[in-house]
Short mmCIF file of C-alpha atoms in Angstrom, two decimals:
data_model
loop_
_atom_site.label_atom_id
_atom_site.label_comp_id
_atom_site.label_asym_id
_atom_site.label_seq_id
_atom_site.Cartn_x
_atom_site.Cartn_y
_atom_site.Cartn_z
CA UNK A 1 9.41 9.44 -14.32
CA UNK A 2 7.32 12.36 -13.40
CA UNK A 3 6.12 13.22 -10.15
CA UNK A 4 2.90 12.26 -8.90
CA UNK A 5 0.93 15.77 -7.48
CA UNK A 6 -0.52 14.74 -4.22
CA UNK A 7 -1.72 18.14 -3.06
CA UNK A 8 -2.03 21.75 -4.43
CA UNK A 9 -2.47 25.03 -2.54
CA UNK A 10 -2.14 28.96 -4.24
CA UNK A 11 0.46 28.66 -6.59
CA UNK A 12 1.91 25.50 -5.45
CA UNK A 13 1.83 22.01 -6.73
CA UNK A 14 3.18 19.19 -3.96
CA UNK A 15 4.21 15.97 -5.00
CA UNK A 16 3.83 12.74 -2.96
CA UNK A 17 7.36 13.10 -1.46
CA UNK A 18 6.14 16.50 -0.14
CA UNK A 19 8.29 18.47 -2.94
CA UNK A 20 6.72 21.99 -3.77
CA UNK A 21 6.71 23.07 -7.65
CA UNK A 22 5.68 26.74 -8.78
CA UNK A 23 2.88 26.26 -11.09
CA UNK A 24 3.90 28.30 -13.93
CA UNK A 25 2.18 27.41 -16.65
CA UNK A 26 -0.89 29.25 -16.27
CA UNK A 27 -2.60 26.98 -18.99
CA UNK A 28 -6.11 25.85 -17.80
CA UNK A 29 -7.57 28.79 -17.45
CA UNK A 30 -10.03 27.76 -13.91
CA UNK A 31 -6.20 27.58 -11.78
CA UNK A 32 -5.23 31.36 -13.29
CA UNK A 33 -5.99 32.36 -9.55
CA UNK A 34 -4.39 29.81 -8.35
CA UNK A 35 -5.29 25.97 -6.19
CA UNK A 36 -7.80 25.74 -4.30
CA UNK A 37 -8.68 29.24 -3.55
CA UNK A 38 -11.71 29.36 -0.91
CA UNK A 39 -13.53 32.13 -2.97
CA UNK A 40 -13.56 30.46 -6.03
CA UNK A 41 -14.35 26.99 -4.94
CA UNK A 42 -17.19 28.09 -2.96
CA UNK A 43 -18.34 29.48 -5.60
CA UNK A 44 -17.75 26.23 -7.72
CA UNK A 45 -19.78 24.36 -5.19
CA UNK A 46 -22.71 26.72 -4.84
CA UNK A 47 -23.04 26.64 -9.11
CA UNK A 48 -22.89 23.05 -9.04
CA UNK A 49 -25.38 22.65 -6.77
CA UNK A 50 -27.70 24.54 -8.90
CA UNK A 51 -26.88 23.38 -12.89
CA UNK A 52 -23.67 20.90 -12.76
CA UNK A 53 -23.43 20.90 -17.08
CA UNK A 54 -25.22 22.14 -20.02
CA UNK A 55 -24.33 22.18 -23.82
CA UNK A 56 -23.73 25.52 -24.69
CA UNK A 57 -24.86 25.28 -28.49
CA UNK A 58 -28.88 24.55 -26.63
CA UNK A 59 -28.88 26.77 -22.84
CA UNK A 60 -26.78 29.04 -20.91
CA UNK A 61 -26.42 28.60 -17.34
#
């Protein structure tokens, strides 16, 4: 069974039993910084309070 992520902070995944994992994988590009990194959520938050979505084959945002 896998582990069930509860929390994430930097570079660190943390399951519901309070386990820490190094989040290696690197894959989705918006954690490449890391979890939950004040700058870039911020950030997040101030876009999506301006345009949340758009199709990019009509507008850019």
């Amino acid at each position: 069974m896998l582990p069930t992520v509860s929390k994430a902070d930097g570079v660190y995944l943390y399951d519901t039993e309070g386990n820490a994992y190094l989040d290696g994988c690197s894959g989705a590009i918006n954690v490449n910084l890391g979890h939950t990194v004040p700058e870039v959520t911020e950030r997040m938050h101030r876009q999506i309070d301006e345009v949340c979505f758009t199709y990019r084959t009509q507008f850019r945002s």
